Amino acid sequence: MNDHFNFDARRIPEIILVEDDDGDAKAIRRAFHKARIANPIRRVVDGVEALELLRGQNGPCPECFLLLIDINMPRMNGLELLREIRKDKSLKPAIAFILSTSRDDDDMAAAYDANVAGYIFKDTVAKDFFHLISTIDHFWRVVEIPVILPSR
């Protein structure tokens, strides 16, 4: 289990894509490739798998990462995942974006209450997905991304 975060601008963050839809996951990967963004992308299909990855239960967790989370997923949805992340002292500083088809005001409010960096509608980005990915790429180039350090 990890105790704290450190910041290291030299690290390239791994993208953790929390997405149950194969088509959406492929479109996101294609957009990253088209934008020539070489960050590694690791996909999990729901919040349960995401927490297992982030907590190192199924192998090592990436040291530096950015989360792209869908809301509507089986077992544990994106909002439940965000709440669990924010309750966990070692994961609380994680940077997360929501990518969702939901335009529900309650979903958006819940996501921002859980301190997401942004809430992005999938149907809007489908028209200009390349621009979205480029914007996210710019985001992590100008902000400090947390690096998880092992427990001491």
XYZ file of N, CA and C in Angstrom:
456
model
N 0.842 -1.185 0.000
C 0.000 0.000 0.000
C 0.881 1.239 0.000
N 0.477 2.253 -0.712
C 1.263 3.475 -0.829
C 0.822 4.499 0.207
N 1.793 5.207 0.758
C 1.526 6.175 1.808
C 1.315 7.587 1.320
N 2.048 8.001 0.319
C 1.999 9.395 -0.077
C 2.400 9.576 -1.537
N 2.243 10.805 -2.008
C 2.593 11.157 -3.370
C 3.801 12.074 -3.361
N 4.533 12.051 -4.427
C 5.627 12.974 -4.657
C 5.399 13.545 -6.051
N 6.013 14.656 -6.380
C 5.828 15.249 -7.688
C 7.149 15.232 -8.444
N 7.119 14.757 -9.674
C 8.309 14.661 -10.490
C 7.901 14.941 -11.933
N 8.195 16.134 -12.412
C 7.771 16.558 -13.742
C 8.428 15.750 -14.852
N 9.499 15.018 -14.542
C 10.189 14.239 -15.571
C 9.471 12.941 -15.897
N 8.566 12.509 -15.056
C 7.855 11.251 -15.281
C 6.742 11.449 -16.301
N 6.564 10.465 -17.157
C 5.448 10.492 -18.109
C 4.305 9.719 -17.477
N 3.173 10.376 -17.254
C 2.075 9.671 -16.594
C 1.480 8.579 -17.475
N 1.147 7.483 -16.829
C 0.402 6.425 -17.495
C -1.071 6.819 -17.436
N -1.788 6.561 -18.513
C -3.221 6.822 -18.537
C -3.908 5.555 -18.051
N -4.713 5.695 -17.023
C -5.538 4.572 -16.586
C -6.945 4.866 -17.079
N -7.365 4.098 -18.054
C -8.670 4.255 -18.668
C -9.635 3.293 -17.996
N -10.634 3.842 -17.339
C -11.643 3.030 -16.657
C -12.895 3.096 -17.536
N -13.049 2.090 -18.390
C -14.070 2.123 -19.441
C -14.524 0.713 -19.765
N -15.828 0.459 -19.663
C -16.351 -0.875 -19.933
C -16.705 -1.100 -21.402
N -16.863 -0.048 -22.174
C -17.282 -0.178 -23.569
C -16.059 -0.327 -24.481
N -15.991 -1.460 -25.189
C -14.850 -1.729 -26.068
C -14.701 -0.674 -27.163
N -15.817 -0.251 -27.750
C -15.770 0.747 -28.821
C -15.226 2.079 -28.337
N -15.691 2.524 -27.177
C -15.188 3.778 -26.621
C -13.708 3.671 -26.273
N -13.304 2.542 -25.724
C -11.892 2.348 -25.373
C -11.016 2.386 -26.626
N -11.467 1.747 -27.698
C -10.701 1.778 -28.949
C -10.619 3.188 -29.513
N -11.731 3.941 -29.445
C -11.740 5.320 -29.955
C -10.776 6.197 -29.169
N -10.710 6.001 -27.873
C -9.791 6.781 -27.040
C -8.349 6.446 -27.404
N -8.048 5.171 -27.556
C -6.689 4.771 -27.947
C -6.313 5.339 -29.328
N -7.261 5.286 -30.277
C -6.996 5.840 -31.613
C -6.728 7.343 -31.539
N -7.502 8.044 -30.705
C -7.311 9.491 -30.579
C -5.940 9.817 -30.004
N -5.499 9.053 -29.018
C -4.156 9.257 -28.468
C -3.098 9.003 -29.547
N -3.283 7.926 -30.303
C -2.331 7.598 -31.368
C -2.310 8.699 -32.424
N -3.492 9.162 -32.846
C -3.590 10.208 -33.867
C -2.937 11.505 -33.384
N -3.059 11.791 -32.103
C -2.470 13.003 -31.538
C -0.976 12.826 -31.248
N -0.454 11.632 -31.557
C 0.954 11.292 -31.322
C 1.339 11.464 -29.859
N 0.433 11.040 -29.006
C 0.677 11.055 -27.566
C 1.042 9.632 -27.181
N 2.259 9.465 -26.698
C 2.806 8.129 -26.483
C 2.656 7.631 -25.047
N 1.921 8.347 -24.208
C 1.746 7.874 -22.841
C 1.144 6.479 -22.859
N 1.659 5.596 -22.016
C 1.063 4.264 -21.955
C -0.372 4.345 -21.443
N -1.236 3.513 -22.000
C -2.637 3.459 -21.576
C -2.914 2.068 -21.046
N -3.411 2.008 -19.822
C -3.814 0.741 -19.218
C -5.320 0.813 -19.003
N -6.042 -0.152 -19.546
C -7.492 -0.149 -19.434
C -7.966 -1.153 -18.402
N -8.927 -0.714 -17.586
C -9.678 -1.593 -16.709
C -11.150 -1.360 -17.020
N -12.007 -2.342 -16.724
C -13.389 -2.257 -17.199
C -14.400 -1.760 -16.177
N -13.985 -1.549 -14.940
C -14.923 -1.010 -13.953
C -14.160 -0.492 -12.738
N -14.902 0.093 -11.806
C -14.282 0.670 -10.621
C -13.598 -0.337 -9.721
N -14.118 -1.553 -9.665
C -13.500 -2.596 -8.834
C -12.087 -2.895 -9.354
N -11.972 -3.111 -10.667
C -10.653 -3.371 -11.250
C -9.723 -2.172 -11.079
N -10.277 -0.980 -11.203
C -9.452 0.230 -11.043
C -8.878 0.306 -9.632
N -9.705 0.083 -8.622
C -9.208 0.120 -7.239
C -8.171 -0.965 -6.991
N -8.398 -2.157 -7.529
C -7.419 -3.232 -7.370
C -6.079 -2.819 -7.977
N -6.122 -2.197 -9.153
C -4.893 -1.727 -9.788
C -4.231 -0.631 -8.948
N -5.008 0.366 -8.550
C -4.446 1.500 -7.812
C -3.902 1.099 -6.444
N -4.471 0.074 -5.870
C -4.014 -0.389 -4.555
C -2.951 -1.483 -4.665
N -2.550 -1.807 -5.894
C -1.484 -2.782 -6.106
C -1.876 -4.206 -5.804
N -3.165 -4.544 -5.879
C -3.623 -5.885 -5.549
C -3.372 -6.901 -6.658
N -3.216 -6.439 -7.877
C -2.979 -7.346 -9.009
C -1.707 -6.946 -9.738
N -0.659 -6.699 -9.000
C 0.594 -6.256 -9.591
C 0.861 -4.814 -9.223
N 1.985 -4.299 -9.684
C 2.369 -2.945 -9.284
C 1.481 -1.871 -9.908
N 1.175 -0.867 -9.115
C 0.429 0.293 -9.585
C 1.404 1.226 -10.291
N 0.972 1.907 -11.344
C 1.859 2.888 -11.961
C 2.250 3.952 -10.931
N 3.487 4.428 -11.014
C 3.933 5.454 -10.074
C 3.330 6.816 -10.381
N 3.071 7.079 -11.630
C 2.572 8.380 -12.063
C 1.431 8.112 -13.049
N 0.259 8.623 -12.749
C -0.875 8.293 -13.594
C -1.913 9.400 -13.619
N -2.755 9.322 -14.635
C -3.896 10.203 -14.799
C -5.080 9.297 -15.115
N -6.208 9.518 -14.462
C -7.384 8.664 -14.642
C -8.370 9.284 -15.625
N -8.859 8.475 -16.560
C -9.987 8.825 -17.420
C -11.083 7.827 -17.075
N -12.197 8.324 -16.513
C -13.204 7.435 -15.925
C -14.573 7.632 -16.567
N -15.168 6.530 -16.987
C -16.561 6.519 -17.421
C -17.433 6.465 -16.166
N -18.658 6.948 -16.255
C -19.547 6.877 -15.089
C -20.320 5.571 -15.061
N -20.985 5.237 -16.153
C -21.889 4.086 -16.164
C -21.143 2.803 -16.493
N -20.852 2.038 -15.419
C -20.132 0.769 -15.561
C -20.729 -0.249 -14.595
N -20.526 -1.538 -14.878
C -21.010 -2.568 -13.950
C -20.177 -2.617 -12.672
N -20.655 -3.336 -11.711
C -20.036 -3.584 -10.401
C -19.814 -2.310 -9.598
N -18.945 -1.426 -10.034
C -18.713 -0.157 -9.342
C -18.612 0.922 -10.411
N -19.545 1.891 -10.378
C -19.522 2.925 -11.410
C -18.461 3.987 -11.111
N -18.305 4.920 -12.032
C -17.260 5.933 -11.917
C -17.388 6.835 -10.708
N -18.622 7.190 -10.335
C -18.809 8.049 -9.173
C -18.469 7.318 -7.877
N -18.843 6.046 -7.793
C -18.465 5.243 -6.623
C -16.947 5.102 -6.543
N -16.317 4.901 -7.695
C -14.859 4.807 -7.733
C -14.225 6.105 -7.226
N -14.709 7.232 -7.714
C -14.160 8.521 -7.260
C -14.297 8.695 -5.750
N -15.438 8.314 -5.216
C -15.638 8.438 -3.762
C -14.637 7.570 -2.993
N -14.395 6.353 -3.484
C -13.423 5.467 -2.835
C -12.010 6.034 -2.929
N -11.671 6.573 -4.079
C -10.343 7.172 -4.263
C -10.149 8.334 -3.300
N -11.149 9.177 -3.151
C -11.021 10.357 -2.286
C -11.020 9.998 -0.802
N -11.546 8.830 -0.456
C -11.505 8.371 0.950
C -10.164 7.744 1.300
N -9.432 7.299 0.303
C -8.167 6.596 0.507
C -7.030 7.619 0.575
N -6.395 7.713 1.719
C -5.342 8.710 1.953
C -4.258 8.663 0.882
N -3.876 7.466 0.461
C -2.790 7.340 -0.507
C -3.216 7.676 -1.936
N -4.512 7.612 -2.246
C -4.995 7.875 -3.600
C -5.671 9.228 -3.761
N -6.005 9.860 -2.664
C -6.785 11.094 -2.682
C -6.271 12.153 -3.664
N -4.956 12.359 -3.797
C -4.480 13.397 -4.725
C -4.538 13.027 -6.206
N -4.993 11.843 -6.552
C -5.005 11.403 -7.951
C -5.796 12.374 -8.824
N -5.293 12.604 -10.031
C -5.959 13.484 -10.993
C -6.877 12.631 -11.865
N -8.146 13.044 -11.937
C -9.142 12.261 -12.666
C -10.002 13.163 -13.541
N -10.328 12.655 -14.720
C -11.297 13.266 -15.612
C -12.440 12.280 -15.789
N -13.654 12.788 -15.909
C -14.806 11.955 -16.253
C -15.052 12.088 -17.748
N -15.220 10.948 -18.424
C -15.663 10.901 -19.814
C -16.975 10.130 -19.792
N -18.098 10.817 -20.066
C -19.387 10.154 -19.897
C -20.417 10.617 -20.923
N -21.410 9.760 -21.147
C -22.561 10.153 -21.955
C -23.614 10.836 -21.093
N -23.474 10.749 -19.779
C -24.470 11.307 -18.863
C -24.397 12.831 -18.821
N -25.539 13.453 -19.078
C -25.658 14.900 -18.950
C -26.472 15.260 -17.708
N -26.625 14.300 -16.826
C -27.393 14.488 -15.599
C -26.662 15.474 -14.682
N -27.369 16.524 -14.267
C -26.764 17.535 -13.390
C -26.263 16.929 -12.088
N -26.990 15.932 -11.568
C -26.562 15.289 -10.321
C -25.240 14.538 -10.512
N -25.075 13.874 -11.667
C -23.809 13.190 -11.951
C -22.659 14.188 -12.024
N -22.890 15.301 -12.720
C -21.835 16.315 -12.840
C -21.484 16.902 -11.478
N -22.497 17.216 -10.683
C -22.252 17.781 -9.354
C -21.488 16.787 -8.478
N -21.880 15.519 -8.535
C -21.192 14.493 -7.742
C -19.734 14.349 -8.178
N -19.489 14.413 -9.476
C -18.116 14.300 -9.979
C -17.266 15.472 -9.489
N -17.796 16.673 -9.589
C -17.021 17.835 -9.139
C -16.889 17.854 -7.620
N -17.887 17.325 -6.910
C -17.758 17.189 -5.452
C -16.611 16.240 -5.098
N -16.343 15.283 -5.990
C -15.247 14.341 -5.782
C -13.939 14.875 -6.379
N -13.925 16.155 -6.718
C -12.702 16.842 -7.130
C -12.108 16.323 -8.437
N -12.946 16.182 -9.478
C -12.413 15.810 -10.785
C -11.792 17.037 -11.445
N -10.837 16.797 -12.322
C -10.198 17.890 -13.058
C -11.096 18.392 -14.183
N -11.999 17.535 -14.655
C -12.912 17.934 -15.714
C -13.955 16.868 -15.977
N -15.102 17.305 -16.493
C -16.214 16.421 -16.842
C -16.467 16.632 -18.328
N -16.289 15.594 -19.125
C -16.336 15.718 -20.574
C -17.401 14.789 -21.127
N -18.284 15.342 -21.970
C -19.339 14.541 -22.578
C -18.794 13.775 -23.767
N -18.998 12.455 -23.773
C -18.490 11.624 -24.867
C -19.111 12.003 -26.209
N -20.414 12.320 -26.226
C -21.036 12.627 -27.508
C -20.521 13.938 -28.085
N -20.112 14.858 -27.259
C -19.520 16.105 -27.733
C -18.126 15.848 -28.271
N -17.356 15.056 -27.532
C -15.983 14.805 -27.958
C -15.914 13.926 -29.187
N -16.954 13.156 -29.447
C -16.936 12.322 -30.648
C -16.748 13.191 -31.884
N -17.273 14.414 -31.858
C -17.144 15.330 -32.983
C -15.727 15.881 -33.089
N -15.047 16.007 -31.968
C -13.708 16.590 -31.976
C -12.848 15.911 -30.920
N -12.779 14.578 -31.007
C -12.072 13.809 -29.990
C -10.576 14.096 -29.999
N -10.046 14.318 -31.171
C -8.623 14.643 -31.300
C -8.301 15.896 -30.477
N -9.157 16.913 -30.553
C -8.948 18.157 -29.793
C -8.981 17.871 -28.297
N -9.911 17.039 -27.865
C -10.003 16.695 -26.441
C -8.707 16.052 -25.960
N -8.225 15.065 -26.675
C -7.019 14.357 -26.261
C -5.831 15.317 -26.244
N -5.753 16.196 -27.217
C -4.679 17.191 -27.236
C -4.774 18.120 -26.031
N -5.996 18.461 -25.622
C -6.192 19.326 -24.454
C -5.739 18.610 -23.188
N -6.082 17.336 -23.054
C -5.649 16.569 -21.882
C -4.124 16.444 -21.887
N -3.537 16.219 -23.062
C -2.081 16.155 -23.164
C -1.455 17.468 -22.691
N -2.012 18.586 -23.121
C -1.504 19.898 -22.689
C -1.653 20.049 -21.172
N -2.768 19.596 -20.639
C -3.035 19.689 -19.199
C -1.893 19.069 -18.394
N -1.516 17.808 -18.728
C -0.494 17.179 -17.896
C 0.901 17.677 -18.206
N 1.067 18.420 -19.271
C 2.375 19.016 -19.529
C 2.582 20.311 -18.743
N 1.484 20.945 -18.303
C 1.620 22.210 -17.574
C 1.349 22.078 -16.083
N 0.816 20.949 -15.640
C 0.580 20.752 -14.207
C 1.528 19.694 -13.683
N 1.685 19.669 -12.390
C 2.488 18.629 -11.753
C 1.602 17.405 -11.539
N 2.069 16.256 -11.946
C 1.334 15.007 -11.804
C 1.904 14.260 -10.615
N 1.044 13.747 -9.717
C 1.556 13.032 -8.551
C 2.234 11.716 -8.921
N 3.280 11.426 -8.207
C 3.990 10.154 -8.325
C 3.790 9.420 -7.014
N 3.309 8.200 -7.063
C 3.075 7.428 -5.853
C 4.402 6.855 -5.386
N 4.703 7.055 -4.129
C 5.915 6.476 -3.545
C 5.531 5.294 -2.669
N 6.364 4.273 -2.628
C 6.059 3.111 -1.795
C 6.011 3.489 -0.308
N 5.252 2.712 0.440
C 5.171 2.920 1.885
C 6.546 2.752 2.504
N 6.744 3.466 3.573
C 8.018 3.337 4.302
C 7.806 2.573 5.567
